PDB file of C-alpha atoms in Angstrom:
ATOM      1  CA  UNK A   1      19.002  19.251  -0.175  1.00 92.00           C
ATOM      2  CA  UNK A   2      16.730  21.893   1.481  1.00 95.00           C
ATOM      3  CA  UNK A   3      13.727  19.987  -0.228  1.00 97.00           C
ATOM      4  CA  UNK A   4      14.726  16.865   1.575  1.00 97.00           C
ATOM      5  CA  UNK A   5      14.501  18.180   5.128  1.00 97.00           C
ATOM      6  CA  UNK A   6      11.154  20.296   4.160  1.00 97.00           C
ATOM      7  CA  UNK A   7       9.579  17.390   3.160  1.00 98.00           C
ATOM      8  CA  UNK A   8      10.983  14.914   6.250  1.00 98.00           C
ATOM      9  CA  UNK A   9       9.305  17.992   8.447  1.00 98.00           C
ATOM     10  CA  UNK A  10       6.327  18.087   7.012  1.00 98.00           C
ATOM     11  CA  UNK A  11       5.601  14.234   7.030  1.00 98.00           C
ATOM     12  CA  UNK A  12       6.464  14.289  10.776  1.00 98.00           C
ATOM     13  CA  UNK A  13       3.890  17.258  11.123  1.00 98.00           C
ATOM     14  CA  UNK A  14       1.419  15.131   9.428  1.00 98.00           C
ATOM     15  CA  UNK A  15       2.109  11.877  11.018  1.00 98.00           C
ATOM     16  CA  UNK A  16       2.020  13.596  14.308  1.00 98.00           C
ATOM     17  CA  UNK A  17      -1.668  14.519  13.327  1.00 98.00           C
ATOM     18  CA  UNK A  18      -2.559  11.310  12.540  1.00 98.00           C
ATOM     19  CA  UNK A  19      -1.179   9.928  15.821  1.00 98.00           C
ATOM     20  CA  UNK A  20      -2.964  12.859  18.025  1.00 98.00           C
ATOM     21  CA  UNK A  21      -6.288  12.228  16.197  1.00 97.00           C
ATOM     22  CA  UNK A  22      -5.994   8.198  16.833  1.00 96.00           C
ATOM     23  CA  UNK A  23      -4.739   8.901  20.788  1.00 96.00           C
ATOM     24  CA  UNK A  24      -8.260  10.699  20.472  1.00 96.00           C
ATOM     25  CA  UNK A  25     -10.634   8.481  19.273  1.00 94.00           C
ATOM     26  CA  UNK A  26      -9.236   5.936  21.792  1.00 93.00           C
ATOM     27  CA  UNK A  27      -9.313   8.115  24.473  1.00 94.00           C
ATOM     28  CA  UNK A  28     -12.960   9.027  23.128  1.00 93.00           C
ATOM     29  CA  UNK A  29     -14.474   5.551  23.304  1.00 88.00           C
ATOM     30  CA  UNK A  30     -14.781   5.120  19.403  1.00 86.00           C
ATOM     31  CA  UNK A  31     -12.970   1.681  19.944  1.00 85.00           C
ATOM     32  CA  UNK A  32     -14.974   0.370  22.742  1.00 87.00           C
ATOM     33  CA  UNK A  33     -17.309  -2.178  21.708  1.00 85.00           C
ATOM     34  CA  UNK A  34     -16.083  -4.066  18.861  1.00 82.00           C
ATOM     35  CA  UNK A  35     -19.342  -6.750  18.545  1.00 85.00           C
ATOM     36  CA  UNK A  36     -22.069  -4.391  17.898  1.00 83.00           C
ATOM     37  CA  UNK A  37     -21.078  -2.426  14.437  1.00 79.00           C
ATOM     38  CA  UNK A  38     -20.437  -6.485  13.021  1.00 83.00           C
ATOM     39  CA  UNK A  39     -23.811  -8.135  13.441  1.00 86.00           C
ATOM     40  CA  UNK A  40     -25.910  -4.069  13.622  1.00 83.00           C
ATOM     41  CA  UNK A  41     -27.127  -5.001   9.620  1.00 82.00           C
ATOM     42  CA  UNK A  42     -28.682  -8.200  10.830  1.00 85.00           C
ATOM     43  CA  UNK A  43     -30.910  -6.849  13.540  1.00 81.00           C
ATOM     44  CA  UNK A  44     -31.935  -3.872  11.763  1.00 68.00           C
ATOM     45  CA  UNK A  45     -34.639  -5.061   9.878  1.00 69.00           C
ATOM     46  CA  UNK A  46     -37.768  -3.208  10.982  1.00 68.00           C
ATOM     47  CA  UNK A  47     -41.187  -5.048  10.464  1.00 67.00           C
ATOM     48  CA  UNK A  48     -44.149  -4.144   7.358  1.00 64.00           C
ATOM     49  CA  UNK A  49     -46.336  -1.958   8.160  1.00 63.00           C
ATOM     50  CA  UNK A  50     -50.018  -3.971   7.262  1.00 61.00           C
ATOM     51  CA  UNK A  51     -51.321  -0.638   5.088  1.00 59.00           C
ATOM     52  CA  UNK A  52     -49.473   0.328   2.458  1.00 55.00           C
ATOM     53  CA  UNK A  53     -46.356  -2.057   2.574  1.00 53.00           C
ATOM     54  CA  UNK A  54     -44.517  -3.367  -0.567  1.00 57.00           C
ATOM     55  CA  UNK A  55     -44.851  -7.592   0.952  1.00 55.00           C
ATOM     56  CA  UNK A  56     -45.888  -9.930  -1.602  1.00 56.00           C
ATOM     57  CA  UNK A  57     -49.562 -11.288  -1.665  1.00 54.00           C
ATOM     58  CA  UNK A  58     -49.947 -14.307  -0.650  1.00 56.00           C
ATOM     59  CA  UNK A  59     -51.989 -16.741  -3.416  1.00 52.00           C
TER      60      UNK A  59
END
């Protein structure tokens, strides 16, 4: 029975973590802008550089 109540006491500890560290990242900003992380692969394409670059020749 003692295992019971160890273990309910040591979720809470660890659920209480997990709530602390979320109240954080909110309170931090993490959460903020929403848009930019979804379309950041599509505009990250930087262009060739002309000397050296791996672009197919052109026939």
């Amino acid at each position: 029975m003692f295992i019971i109540f160890l273990l309910i006491g040591i979720s809470v500890t660890v659920a209480s973590g997990f709530l602390a560290a979320f109240l954080w990242a909110v309170k931090s900003g993490q959460y903020e802008d929403d848009y930019t992380p979804a379309v950041r692969m599509l505009f990250e394409n930087e262009p060739a550089s002309k000397s050296g670059g791996t672009e197919p020749k052109k026939a």
